[in-house]
Structure formats: structure tokens, C-alpha cells
Short mmCIF file of C-alpha atoms in Angstrom, two decimals:
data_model
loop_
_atom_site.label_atom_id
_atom_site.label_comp_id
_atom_site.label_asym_id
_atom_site.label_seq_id
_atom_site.Cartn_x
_atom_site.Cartn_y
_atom_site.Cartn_z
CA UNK A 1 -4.49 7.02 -0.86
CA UNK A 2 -2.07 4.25 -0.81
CA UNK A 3 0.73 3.05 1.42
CA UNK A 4 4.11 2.81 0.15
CA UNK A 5 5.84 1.68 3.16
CA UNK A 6 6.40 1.66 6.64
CA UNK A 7 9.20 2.17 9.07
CA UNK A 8 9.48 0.41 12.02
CA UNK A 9 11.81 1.70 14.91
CA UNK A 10 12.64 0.13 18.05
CA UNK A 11 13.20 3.03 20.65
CA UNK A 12 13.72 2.65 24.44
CA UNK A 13 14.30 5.03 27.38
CA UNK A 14 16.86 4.07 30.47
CA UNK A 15 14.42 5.23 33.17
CA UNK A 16 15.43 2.17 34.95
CA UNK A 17 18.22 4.21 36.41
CA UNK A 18 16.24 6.26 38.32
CA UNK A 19 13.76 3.64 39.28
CA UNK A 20 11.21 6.21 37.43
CA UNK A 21 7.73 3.88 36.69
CA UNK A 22 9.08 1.57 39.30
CA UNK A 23 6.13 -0.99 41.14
CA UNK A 24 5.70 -3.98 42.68
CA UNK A 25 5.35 -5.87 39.89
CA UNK A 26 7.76 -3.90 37.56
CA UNK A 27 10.94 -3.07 39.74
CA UNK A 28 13.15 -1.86 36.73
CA UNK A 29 11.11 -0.80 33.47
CA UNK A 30 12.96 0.94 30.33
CA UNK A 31 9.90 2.80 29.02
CA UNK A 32 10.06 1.70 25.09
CA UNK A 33 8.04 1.43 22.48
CA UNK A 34 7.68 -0.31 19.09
CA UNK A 35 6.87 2.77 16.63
CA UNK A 36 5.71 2.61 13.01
CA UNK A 37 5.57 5.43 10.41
CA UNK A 38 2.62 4.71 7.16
CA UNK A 39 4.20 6.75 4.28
CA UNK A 40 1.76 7.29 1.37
CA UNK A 41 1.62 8.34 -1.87
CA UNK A 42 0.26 11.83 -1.55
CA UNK A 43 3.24 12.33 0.62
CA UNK A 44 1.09 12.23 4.08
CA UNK A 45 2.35 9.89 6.88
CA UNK A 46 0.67 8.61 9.89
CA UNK A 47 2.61 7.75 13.27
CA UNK A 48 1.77 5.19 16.04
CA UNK A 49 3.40 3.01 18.32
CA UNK A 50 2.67 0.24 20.75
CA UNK A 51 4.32 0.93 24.78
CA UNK A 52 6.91 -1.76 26.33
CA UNK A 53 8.93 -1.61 29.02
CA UNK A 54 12.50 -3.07 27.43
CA UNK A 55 13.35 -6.60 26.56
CA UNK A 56 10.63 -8.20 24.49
CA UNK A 57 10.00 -4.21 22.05
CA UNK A 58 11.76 -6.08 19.42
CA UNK A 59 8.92 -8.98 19.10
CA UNK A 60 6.64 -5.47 18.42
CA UNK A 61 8.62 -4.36 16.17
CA UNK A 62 8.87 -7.76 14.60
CA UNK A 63 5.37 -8.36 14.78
CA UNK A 64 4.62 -4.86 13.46
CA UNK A 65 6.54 -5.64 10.17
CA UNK A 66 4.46 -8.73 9.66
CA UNK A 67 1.72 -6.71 9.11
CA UNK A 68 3.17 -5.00 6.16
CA UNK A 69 2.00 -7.33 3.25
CA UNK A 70 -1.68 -6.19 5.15
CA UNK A 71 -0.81 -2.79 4.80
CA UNK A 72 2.05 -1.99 1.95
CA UNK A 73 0.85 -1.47 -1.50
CA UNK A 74 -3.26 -1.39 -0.15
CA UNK A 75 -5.48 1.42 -0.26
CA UNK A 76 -6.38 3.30 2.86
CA UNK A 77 -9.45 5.08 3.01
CA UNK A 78 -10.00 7.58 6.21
CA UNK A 79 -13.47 7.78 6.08
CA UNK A 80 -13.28 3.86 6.13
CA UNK A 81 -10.56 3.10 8.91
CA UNK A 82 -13.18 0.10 10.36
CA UNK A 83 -11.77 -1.49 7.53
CA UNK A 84 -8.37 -0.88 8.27
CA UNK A 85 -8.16 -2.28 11.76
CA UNK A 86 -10.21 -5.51 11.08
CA UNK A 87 -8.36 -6.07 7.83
CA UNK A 88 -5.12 -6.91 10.49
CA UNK A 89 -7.31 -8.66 13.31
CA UNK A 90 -9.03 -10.54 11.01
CA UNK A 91 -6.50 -12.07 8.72
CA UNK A 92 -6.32 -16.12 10.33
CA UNK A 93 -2.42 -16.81 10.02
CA UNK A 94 -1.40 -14.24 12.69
CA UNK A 95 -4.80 -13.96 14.50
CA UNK A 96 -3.50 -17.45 15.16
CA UNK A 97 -1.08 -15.75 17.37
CA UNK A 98 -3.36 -14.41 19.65
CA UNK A 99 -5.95 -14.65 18.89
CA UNK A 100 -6.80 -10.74 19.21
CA UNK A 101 -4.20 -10.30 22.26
CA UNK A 102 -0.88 -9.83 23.06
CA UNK A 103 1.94 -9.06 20.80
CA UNK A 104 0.31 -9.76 17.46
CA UNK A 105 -2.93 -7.19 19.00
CA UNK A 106 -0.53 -4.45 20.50
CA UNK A 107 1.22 -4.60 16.96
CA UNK A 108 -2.05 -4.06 15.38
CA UNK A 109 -2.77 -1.21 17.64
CA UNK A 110 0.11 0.70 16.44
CA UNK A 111 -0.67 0.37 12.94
CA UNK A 112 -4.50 1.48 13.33
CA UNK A 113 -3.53 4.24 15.77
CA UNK A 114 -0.86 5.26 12.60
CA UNK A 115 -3.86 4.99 10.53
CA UNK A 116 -6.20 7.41 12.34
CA UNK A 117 -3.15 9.75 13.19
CA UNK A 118 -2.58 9.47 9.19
CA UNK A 119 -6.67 10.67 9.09
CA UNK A 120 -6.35 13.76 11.11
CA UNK A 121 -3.35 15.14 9.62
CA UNK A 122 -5.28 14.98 6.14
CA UNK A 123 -8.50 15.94 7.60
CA UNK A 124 -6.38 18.77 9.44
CA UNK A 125 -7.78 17.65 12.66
CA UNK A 126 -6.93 16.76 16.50
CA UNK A 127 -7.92 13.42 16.36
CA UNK A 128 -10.34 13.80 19.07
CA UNK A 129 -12.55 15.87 17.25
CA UNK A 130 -12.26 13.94 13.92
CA UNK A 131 -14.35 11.00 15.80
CA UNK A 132 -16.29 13.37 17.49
CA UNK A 133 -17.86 15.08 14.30
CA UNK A 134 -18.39 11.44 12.95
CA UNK A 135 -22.12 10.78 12.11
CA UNK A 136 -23.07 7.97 14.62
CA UNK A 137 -23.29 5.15 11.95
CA UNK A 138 -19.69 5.84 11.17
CA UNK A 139 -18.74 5.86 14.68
CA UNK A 140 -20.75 2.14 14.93
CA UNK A 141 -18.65 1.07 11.70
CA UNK A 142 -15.28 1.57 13.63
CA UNK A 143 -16.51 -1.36 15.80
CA UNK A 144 -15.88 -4.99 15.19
CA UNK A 145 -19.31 -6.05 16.77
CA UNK A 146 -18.43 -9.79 17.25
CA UNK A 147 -18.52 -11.58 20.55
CA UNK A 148 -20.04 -8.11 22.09
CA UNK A 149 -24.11 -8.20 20.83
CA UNK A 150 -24.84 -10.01 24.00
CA UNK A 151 -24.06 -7.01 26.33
CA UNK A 152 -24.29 -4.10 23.28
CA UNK A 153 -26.17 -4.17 20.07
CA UNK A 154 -25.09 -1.79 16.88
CA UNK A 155 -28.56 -0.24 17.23
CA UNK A 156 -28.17 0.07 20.82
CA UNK A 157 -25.34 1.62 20.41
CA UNK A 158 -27.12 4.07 17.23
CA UNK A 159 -29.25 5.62 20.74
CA UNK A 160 -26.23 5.93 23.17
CA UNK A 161 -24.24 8.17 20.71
CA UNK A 162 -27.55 9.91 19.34
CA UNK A 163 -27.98 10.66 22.84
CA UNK A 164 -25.00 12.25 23.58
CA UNK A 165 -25.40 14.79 20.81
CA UNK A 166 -27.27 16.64 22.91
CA UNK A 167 -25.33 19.18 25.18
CA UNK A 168 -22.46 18.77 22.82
CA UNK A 169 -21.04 21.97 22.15
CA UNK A 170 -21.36 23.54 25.50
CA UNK A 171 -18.75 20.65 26.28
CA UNK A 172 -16.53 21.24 23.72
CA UNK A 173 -16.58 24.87 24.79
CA UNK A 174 -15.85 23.61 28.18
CA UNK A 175 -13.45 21.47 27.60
CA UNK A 176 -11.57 23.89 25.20
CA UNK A 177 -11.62 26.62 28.10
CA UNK A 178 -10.57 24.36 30.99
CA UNK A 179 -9.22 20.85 29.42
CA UNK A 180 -10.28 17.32 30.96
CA UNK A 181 -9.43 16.00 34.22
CA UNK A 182 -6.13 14.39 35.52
CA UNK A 183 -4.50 12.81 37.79
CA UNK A 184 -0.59 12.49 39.24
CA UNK A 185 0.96 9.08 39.46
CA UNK A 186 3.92 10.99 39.38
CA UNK A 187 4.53 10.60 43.43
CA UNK A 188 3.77 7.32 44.00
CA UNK A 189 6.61 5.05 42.02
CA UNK A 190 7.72 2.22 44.57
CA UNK A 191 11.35 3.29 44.53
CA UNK A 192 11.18 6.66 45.46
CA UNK A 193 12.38 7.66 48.75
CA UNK A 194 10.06 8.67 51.77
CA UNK A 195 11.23 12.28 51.12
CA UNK A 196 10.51 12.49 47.92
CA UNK A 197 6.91 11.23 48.24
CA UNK A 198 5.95 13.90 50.18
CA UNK A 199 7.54 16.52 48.27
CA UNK A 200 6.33 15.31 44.79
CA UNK A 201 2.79 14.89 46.72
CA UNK A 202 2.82 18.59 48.05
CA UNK A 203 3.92 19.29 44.44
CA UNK A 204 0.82 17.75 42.88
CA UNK A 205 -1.69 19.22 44.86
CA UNK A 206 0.10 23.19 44.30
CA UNK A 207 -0.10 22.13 40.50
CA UNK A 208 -3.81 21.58 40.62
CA UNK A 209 -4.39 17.92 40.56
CA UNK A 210 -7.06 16.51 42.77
CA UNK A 211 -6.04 13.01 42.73
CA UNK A 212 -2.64 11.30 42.91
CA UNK A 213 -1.31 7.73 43.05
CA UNK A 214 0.42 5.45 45.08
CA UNK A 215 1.93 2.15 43.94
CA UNK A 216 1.56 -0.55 46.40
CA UNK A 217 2.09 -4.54 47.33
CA UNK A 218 5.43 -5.09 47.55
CA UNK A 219 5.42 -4.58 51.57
CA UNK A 220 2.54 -4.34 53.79
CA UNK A 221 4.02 -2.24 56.52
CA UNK A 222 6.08 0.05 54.07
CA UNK A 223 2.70 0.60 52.18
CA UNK A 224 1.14 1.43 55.87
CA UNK A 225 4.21 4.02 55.87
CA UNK A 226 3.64 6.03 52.61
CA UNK A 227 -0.06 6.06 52.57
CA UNK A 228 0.18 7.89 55.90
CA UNK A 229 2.71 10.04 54.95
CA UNK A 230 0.99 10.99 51.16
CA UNK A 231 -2.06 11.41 53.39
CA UNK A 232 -0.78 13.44 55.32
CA UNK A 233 1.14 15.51 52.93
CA UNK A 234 -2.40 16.31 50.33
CA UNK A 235 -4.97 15.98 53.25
CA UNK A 236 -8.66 14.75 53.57
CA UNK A 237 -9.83 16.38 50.41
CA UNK A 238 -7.43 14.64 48.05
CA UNK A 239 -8.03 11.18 46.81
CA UNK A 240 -5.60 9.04 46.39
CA UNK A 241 -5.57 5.76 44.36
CA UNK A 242 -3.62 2.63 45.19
CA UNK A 243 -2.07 0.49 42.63
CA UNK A 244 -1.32 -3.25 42.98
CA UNK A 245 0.14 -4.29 39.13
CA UNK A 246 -1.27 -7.78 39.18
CA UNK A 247 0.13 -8.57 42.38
CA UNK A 248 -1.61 -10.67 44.66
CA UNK A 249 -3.98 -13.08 45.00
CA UNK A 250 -7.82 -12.88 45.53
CA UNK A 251 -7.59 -12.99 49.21
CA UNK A 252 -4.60 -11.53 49.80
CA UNK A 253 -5.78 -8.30 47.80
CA UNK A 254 -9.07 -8.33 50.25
CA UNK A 255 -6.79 -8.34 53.34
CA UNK A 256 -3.74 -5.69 52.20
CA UNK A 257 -6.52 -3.40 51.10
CA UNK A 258 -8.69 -3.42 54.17
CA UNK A 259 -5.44 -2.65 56.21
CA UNK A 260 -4.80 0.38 54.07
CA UNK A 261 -8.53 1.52 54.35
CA UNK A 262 -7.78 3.69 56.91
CA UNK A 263 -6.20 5.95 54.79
CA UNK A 264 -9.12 6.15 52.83
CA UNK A 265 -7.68 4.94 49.38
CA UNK A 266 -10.66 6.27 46.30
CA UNK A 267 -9.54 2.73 44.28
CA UNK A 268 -7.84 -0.34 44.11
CA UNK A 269 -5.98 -0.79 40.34
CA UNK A 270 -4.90 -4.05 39.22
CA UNK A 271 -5.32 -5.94 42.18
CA UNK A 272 -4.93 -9.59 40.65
CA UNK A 273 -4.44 -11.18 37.41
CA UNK A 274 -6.17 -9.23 34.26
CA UNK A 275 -7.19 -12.09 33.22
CA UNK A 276 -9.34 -12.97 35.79
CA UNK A 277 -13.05 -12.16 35.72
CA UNK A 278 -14.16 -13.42 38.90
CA UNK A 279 -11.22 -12.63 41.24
CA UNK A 280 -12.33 -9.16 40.48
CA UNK A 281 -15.92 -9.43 41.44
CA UNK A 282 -14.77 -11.03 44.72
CA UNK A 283 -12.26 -8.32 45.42
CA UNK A 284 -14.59 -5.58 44.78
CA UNK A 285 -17.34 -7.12 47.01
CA UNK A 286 -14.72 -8.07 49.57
CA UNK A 287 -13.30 -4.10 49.72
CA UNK A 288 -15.98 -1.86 49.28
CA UNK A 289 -16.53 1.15 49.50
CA UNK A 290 -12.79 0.86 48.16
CA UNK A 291 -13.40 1.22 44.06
CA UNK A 292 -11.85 -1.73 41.88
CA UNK A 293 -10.17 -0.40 38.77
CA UNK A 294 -8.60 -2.04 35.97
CA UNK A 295 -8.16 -2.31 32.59
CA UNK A 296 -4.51 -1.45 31.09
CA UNK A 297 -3.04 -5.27 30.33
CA UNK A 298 -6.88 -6.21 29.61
CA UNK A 299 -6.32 -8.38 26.08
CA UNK A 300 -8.83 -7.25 24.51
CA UNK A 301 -13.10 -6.12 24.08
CA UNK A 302 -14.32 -9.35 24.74
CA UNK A 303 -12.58 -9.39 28.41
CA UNK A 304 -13.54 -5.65 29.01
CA UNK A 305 -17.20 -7.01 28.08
CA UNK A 306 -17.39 -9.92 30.29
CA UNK A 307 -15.66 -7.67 33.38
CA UNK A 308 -18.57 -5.24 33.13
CA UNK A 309 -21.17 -7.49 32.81
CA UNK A 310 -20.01 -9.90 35.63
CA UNK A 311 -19.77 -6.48 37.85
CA UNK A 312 -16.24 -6.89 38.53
CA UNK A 313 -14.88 -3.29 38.02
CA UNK A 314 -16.19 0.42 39.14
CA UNK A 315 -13.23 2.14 37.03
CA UNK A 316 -12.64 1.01 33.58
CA UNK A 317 -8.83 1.74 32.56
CA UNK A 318 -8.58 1.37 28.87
CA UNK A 319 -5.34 1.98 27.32
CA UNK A 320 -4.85 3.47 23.62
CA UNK A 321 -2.19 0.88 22.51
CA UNK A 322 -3.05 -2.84 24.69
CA UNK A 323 -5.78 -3.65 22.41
CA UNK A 324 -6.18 -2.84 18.50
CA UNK A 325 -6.14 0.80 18.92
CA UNK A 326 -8.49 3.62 18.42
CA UNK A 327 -11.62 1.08 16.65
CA UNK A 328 -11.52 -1.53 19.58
CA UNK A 329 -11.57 1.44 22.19
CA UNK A 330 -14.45 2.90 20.60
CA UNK A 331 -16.20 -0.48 21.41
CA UNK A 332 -14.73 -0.42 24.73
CA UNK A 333 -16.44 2.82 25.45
CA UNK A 334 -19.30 1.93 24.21
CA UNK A 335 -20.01 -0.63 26.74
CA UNK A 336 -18.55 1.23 29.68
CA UNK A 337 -21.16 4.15 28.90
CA UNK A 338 -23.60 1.64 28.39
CA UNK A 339 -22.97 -0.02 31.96
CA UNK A 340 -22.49 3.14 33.20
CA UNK A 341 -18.72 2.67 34.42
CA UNK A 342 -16.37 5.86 34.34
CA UNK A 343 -13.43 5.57 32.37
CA UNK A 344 -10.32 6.74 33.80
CA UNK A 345 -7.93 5.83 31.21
CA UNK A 346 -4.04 4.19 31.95
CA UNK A 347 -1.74 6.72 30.79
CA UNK A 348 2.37 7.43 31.35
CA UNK A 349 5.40 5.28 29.50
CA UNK A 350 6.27 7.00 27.04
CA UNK A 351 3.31 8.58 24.57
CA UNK A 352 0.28 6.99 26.34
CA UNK A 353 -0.48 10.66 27.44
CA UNK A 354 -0.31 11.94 24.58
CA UNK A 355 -2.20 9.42 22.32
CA UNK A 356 -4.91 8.67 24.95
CA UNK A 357 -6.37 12.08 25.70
CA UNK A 358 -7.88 12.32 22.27
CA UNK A 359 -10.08 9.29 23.35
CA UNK A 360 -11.17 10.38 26.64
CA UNK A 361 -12.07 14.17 25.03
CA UNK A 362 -13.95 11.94 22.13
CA UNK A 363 -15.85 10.13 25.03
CA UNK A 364 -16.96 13.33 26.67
CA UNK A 365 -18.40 14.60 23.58
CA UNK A 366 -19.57 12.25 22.17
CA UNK A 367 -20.28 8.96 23.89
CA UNK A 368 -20.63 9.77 27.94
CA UNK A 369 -21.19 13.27 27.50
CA UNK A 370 -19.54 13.54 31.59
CA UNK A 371 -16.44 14.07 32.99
CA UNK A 372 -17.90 13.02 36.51
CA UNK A 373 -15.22 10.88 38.16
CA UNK A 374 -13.09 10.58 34.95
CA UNK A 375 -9.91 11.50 35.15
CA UNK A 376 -6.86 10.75 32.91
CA UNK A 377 -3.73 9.56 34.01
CA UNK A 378 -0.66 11.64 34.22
CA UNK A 379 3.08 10.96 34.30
CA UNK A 380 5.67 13.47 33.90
CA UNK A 381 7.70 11.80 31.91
CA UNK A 382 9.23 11.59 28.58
CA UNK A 383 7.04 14.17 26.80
CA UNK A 384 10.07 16.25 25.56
CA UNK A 385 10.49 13.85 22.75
CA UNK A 386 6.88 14.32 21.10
CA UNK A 387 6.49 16.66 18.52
CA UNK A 388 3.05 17.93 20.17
CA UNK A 389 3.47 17.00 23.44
CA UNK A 390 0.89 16.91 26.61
CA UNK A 391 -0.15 20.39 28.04
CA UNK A 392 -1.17 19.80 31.43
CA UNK A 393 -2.28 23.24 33.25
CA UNK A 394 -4.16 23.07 36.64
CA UNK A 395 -4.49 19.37 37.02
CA UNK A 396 -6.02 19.42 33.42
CA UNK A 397 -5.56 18.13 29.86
CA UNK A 398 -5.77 20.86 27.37
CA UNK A 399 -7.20 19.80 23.94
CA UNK A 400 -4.58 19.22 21.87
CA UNK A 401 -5.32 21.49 18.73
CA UNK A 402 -2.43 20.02 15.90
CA UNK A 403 -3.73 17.37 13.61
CA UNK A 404 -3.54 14.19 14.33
CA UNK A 405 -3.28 11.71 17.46
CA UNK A 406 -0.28 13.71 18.73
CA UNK A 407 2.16 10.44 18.22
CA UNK A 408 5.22 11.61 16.75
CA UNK A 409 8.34 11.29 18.46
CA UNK A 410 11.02 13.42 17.31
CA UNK A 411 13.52 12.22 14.87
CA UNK A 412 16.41 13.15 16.87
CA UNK A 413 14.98 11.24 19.81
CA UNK A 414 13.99 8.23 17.71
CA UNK A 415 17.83 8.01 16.38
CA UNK A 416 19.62 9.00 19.77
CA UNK A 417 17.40 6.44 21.66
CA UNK A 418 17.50 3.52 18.78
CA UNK A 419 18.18 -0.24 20.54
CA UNK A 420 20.82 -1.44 20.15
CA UNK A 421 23.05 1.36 18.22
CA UNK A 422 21.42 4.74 19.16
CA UNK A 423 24.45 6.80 20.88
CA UNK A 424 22.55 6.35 24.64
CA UNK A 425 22.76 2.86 24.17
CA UNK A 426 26.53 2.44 23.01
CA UNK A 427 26.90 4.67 25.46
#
């Protein structure tokens, strides 16, 4: 099939108002996003999106359009969508921009993730099990294997996914019966009042979750406060993660940790800068048995690669729309199951819930084959605007059964929430 065009749409949320996705890094976020929409000439359309969090979308959006002479007028093949995705992160004038990170990568990841949301809707399949009932060598093909054959081979990975064939449908039975694992960030945003901590952390726990989330660094003794109270409030059996956003130091993340240890936090997320390799090895060395997880503002493969072989991480936290999309997450899995390093994947804004399940249920079947400490984020928020949005029942992700990556926000949302002139915005 061909493209035709492509819509770009610059849509934002005011959850700064009620300090909803609020951290220590982050006080006031807008969850946005930069959304595309392929249109084709058999009349199919694919929709994807990259996540912001307010002022900068627009440099998305702009970057998104860019990639139309890439992508307007060319063929698409969906058995082929390797293709696709390096055909953007390989052309030189705006991998310049990057190169492969930032806005010019998170652009590309909406228009691959449109690409393979495109795919199931022809293919009349969840997206999830479109990769899953790929042959191996077309998994491998999805992968752009340079800078990673030091730490993962194409052949190498030829035996991990061969592997994981076997065993496979029980899971998918599973998993269609009971859904995937989650957890609930939902208590832990740094505004939120003492009260309503406790409340949303009782909440959690009656709703089935086995894991919540606490965002932390702002204030050592106030973090002291609510990781006694959410403690308290789900008991010994619960574990809770701590989050950090990128905000301290190497040292300083040793210290705040080991003075929240008491409370017997399961991981430490985003302790320092992404970007930094080493800091994380120290940190998790310097907090253990305290788990280091990161993963969502990691650039791109080649950082995931160097973080796993340098040891740095026990929790990989890949997120569908950072880097390129669905092809460079298939790579990033790839090497996680072939360090052996769960993936728990970052999830919330707006649509990262929706989009990222299908690559955690594709990992289960048909890369890790385990859900054994995996779990998949989950925020309440936002999901009334998808046209197949998240079902979360007893702390678990049911498999989304509509075709496609389960991207599309509704029309009516995309015009009332349009920046600048959508009506909540003139409002």
C-alpha cells in the first residue's frame, strides 16, 4: 500500500491543575503528545504518537512532519516494517539531529508505532500477537543490528526467540485468562496530600495490585513521612517502588536511599542522569539489595546495551515511544532477555498504557517466555480518550483483542484538547 498523507496533531491535557503526574523532577506536567495519523490508499490508517509533558510537543509535531517526504507518496509494506523504521533513522540530514535520540528519535517513534498500528488493523490483529506469530527471522529483521553485535548477535538472537517457542501457547492461554502483571503509580505523585496517599494506597491493594509507587527526592524527611505511611497503609507483603526522576547525584542517591531502606523499598527508578552508565553501576552496588531500575528517557539501544553490559540496572524500563518505536524495542528486549534483566516497562501520560502492553504480552510469548518480576506500569489517567482503551482487572492487563496497537485517541478529544485553539485551551 501507499501513503497519501499524514496528519499531525498537537494535543495536550491540563493535569497540571491537579498536580496529577507530579515528581521531583517534574512539579507541573501537561500530559501531551505529538500524534500522527498514516492515511493510505486502500483507505486503512495507522495511529501513533510520541508522549510530552507541554511546552516543547510542538518541536514533535514539527519534527514529525519532517518526516513526511520519508513517508508520503512511498510504499509501505507490513510484512517489511524493518524497513520502515530504519528508512527514518537512517536518512543523514535529520539523523544529524540526534543522532538516533531525542526529538528527531521520539518523532520517528510515532511514525513506526503508526506503521505497525497501520499492520494490525490490516492483518486484523492486536498488535501483540501480530509480532508474536512472526517467524523468528522476521522478528530479527525488525532490528537495526548496528552498534549492538558486541553484546547480541542476529544468530544469537535466531536461538533466544527459537527458544521461547516452546511453552508458547499455554502462555497465551494464560495470559488471555488472567492478563499480565501491573503495577499502581497512581498513589505516589509528589503533590498529593498525606491523606490521599493512604487512601489511593488502600485503594490499590483492594483493586488487586501487588506493587505500587512512590515518587521521591524532593525532601528527605517528607519522603521518610510517606514511605511510612504507604507502608503502613499496604503492609509487609506489598512492594513498593521508589522513584527519583533523574534527581540526584551519585552519592547523594546512595545516601537518600539507604535512609529510606527501612521501609523496605523493591527498587530505586531513575536515580541519576539517564545518561550516565557508570553512576548507575555505583548506585546499584552502593544500595543493594535495593533494585536499580531505569530506562524511560534512555536515548536509545545503544545506551540500553552498554547499561546491561556494564551491570548498571536490575529493572529495565523501556518505553514504547522514547526510542524509534516498536523495531528498536524489539532490540531492546532482545538484550534484556539475553542478560537476563526483567522488563518492567514505563507506562502512564497519556497512551503509554495503552501502546506498551502489546510489547510486554509480545515479550512473554515470545522472547522471555516469564512474567516473573515483570510488571507493567499503571496510571489511571487519561484512558477515556482512547478508542480501545486499557482494561485493568485485578492488578492485571487484559490482552487487548481490537486490531492494532490500541493508539487512537478519539476525534472529539483530539479537537477539544488541540494547542493552542481546542475549546479547553481558549478556555
Amino acid at each position: 500500500m501507499k501513503v497519501t498523507s499524514l496528519d499531525v496533531h498537537d494535543v495536550r491535557f491540563p493535569t497540571s491543575r491537579r498536580l496529577d503526574g507530579s515528581d521531583a523532577m517534574n512539579p507541573d506536567p501537561d500530559y501531551s503528545v505529538a500524534y500522527v495519523v498514516l492515511h493510505t490508499d486502500t483507505g486503512a490508517e495507522g495511529h501513533g504518537f510520541c508522549f510530552t509533558i507541554g511546552r516543547g510537543t510542538e518541536l514533535c509535531a514539527a519534527a514529525i512532519e519532517a518526516y513526511a517526504p520519508l513517508v508520503v507518496g512511498r510504499e509501505l509494506d507490513p510484512a517489511d516494517l524493518g524497513e520502515f523504521a530504519r528508512r527514518l533513522t537512517h536518512d543523514s540530514q535529520l539523523r544529524w539531529l540526534g543522532p538516533e535520540k531525542g526529538v528527531v528519535h521520539m518523532a520517528a517513534a510515532a511514525l513506526t508505532n503508526a506503521a505497525f498500528d497501520l499492520a494490525g488493523r490490516v492483518a486484523g490483529e492486536p498488535v501483540w500477537r501480530l509480532l508474536a506469530n512472526m517467524p523468528p527471522e522476521q522478528v530479527v529483521d525488525l532490528v537495526d543490528w548496528r552498534y549492538l553485535t558486541d553484546a547480541l548477535r542476529p544468530e544469537e538472537a535466531l536461538d533466544l526467540l527459537r527458544e521461547a517457542q516452546s511453552g508458547r501457547a499455554e502462555r497465551e492461554a494464560s495470559l488471555l485468562a488472567t492478563g499480565y502483571p501491573a503495577y499502581a503509580t497512581t498513589p505516589g505523585w509528589l503533590g498529593y496530600t498525606d491523606d490521599r496517599l493512604v487512601h489511593l494506597s488502600h485503594e490499590a491493594v483492594a483493586d488487586g495490585f501487588t506493587q505500587i509507587k512512590l515518587k521521591v527526592g524532593s525532601d528527605l524527611d517528607a519522603d521518610v513521612r510517606r514511605m511510612r505511611l504507604a507502608r503502613e497503609a499496604v503492609g509487609p507483603d506489598i512492594r513498593i517502588a521508589i522513584d527519583a526522576n533523574q534527581r540526584w547525584d551519585v552519592e547523594q542517591a546512595i545516601a537518600w536511599v539507604k535512609a529510606l531502606e527501612p521501609y523496605d523499598p523493591w527498587w530505586i527508578e531513575e536515580p541519576t542522569s539517564p545518561d550516565d552508565v557508570l553512576g548507575h553501576a555505583a548506585i546499584r552496588t552502593g544500595v543493594r539489595p535495593v533494585r536499580v531500575a531505569t530506562g524511560e528517557h534512555v536515548a536509545n539501544r545503544v545506551i540500553f546495551k552498554q547499561m546491561l553490559q556494564a551491570g548498571a540496572i536490575d529493572i529495565l524500563q523501556l518505553d514504547a515511544c522514547r526510542v524509534s518505536g516498536v523495531t528498536e524495542n524489539v532490540a531492546i528486549l532482545l538484550l534484556a532477555a539475553r542478560y537476563g534483566v526483567p522488563v518492567c516497562p514505563h507506562a502512564g501520560g497519556v497512551g503509554l498504557c495503552e501502546v506498551v502492553q502489546h510489547l510486554s504480552m509480545f515479550d512473554h510469548l515470545a522472547v522471555s517466555g516469564s512474567t516473573e518480576d515483570r510488571v507493567i506500569e499503571y496510571v489511571d489517567h487519561l484512558h477515556e480518550h482512547f478508542t480501545d482503551p486499557v482494561r485493568v482487572r485485578d492488578g492485571h492487563y487484559l490482552a487487548p483483542d481490537a486490531p492494532g496497537m490500541s493508539a487512537e485517541i478519539k476525534a472529539e478529544s483530539r479537537a477539544e484538547y488541540a494547542y493552542p485553539d481546542g475549546p479547553v485551551w481558549r478556555s
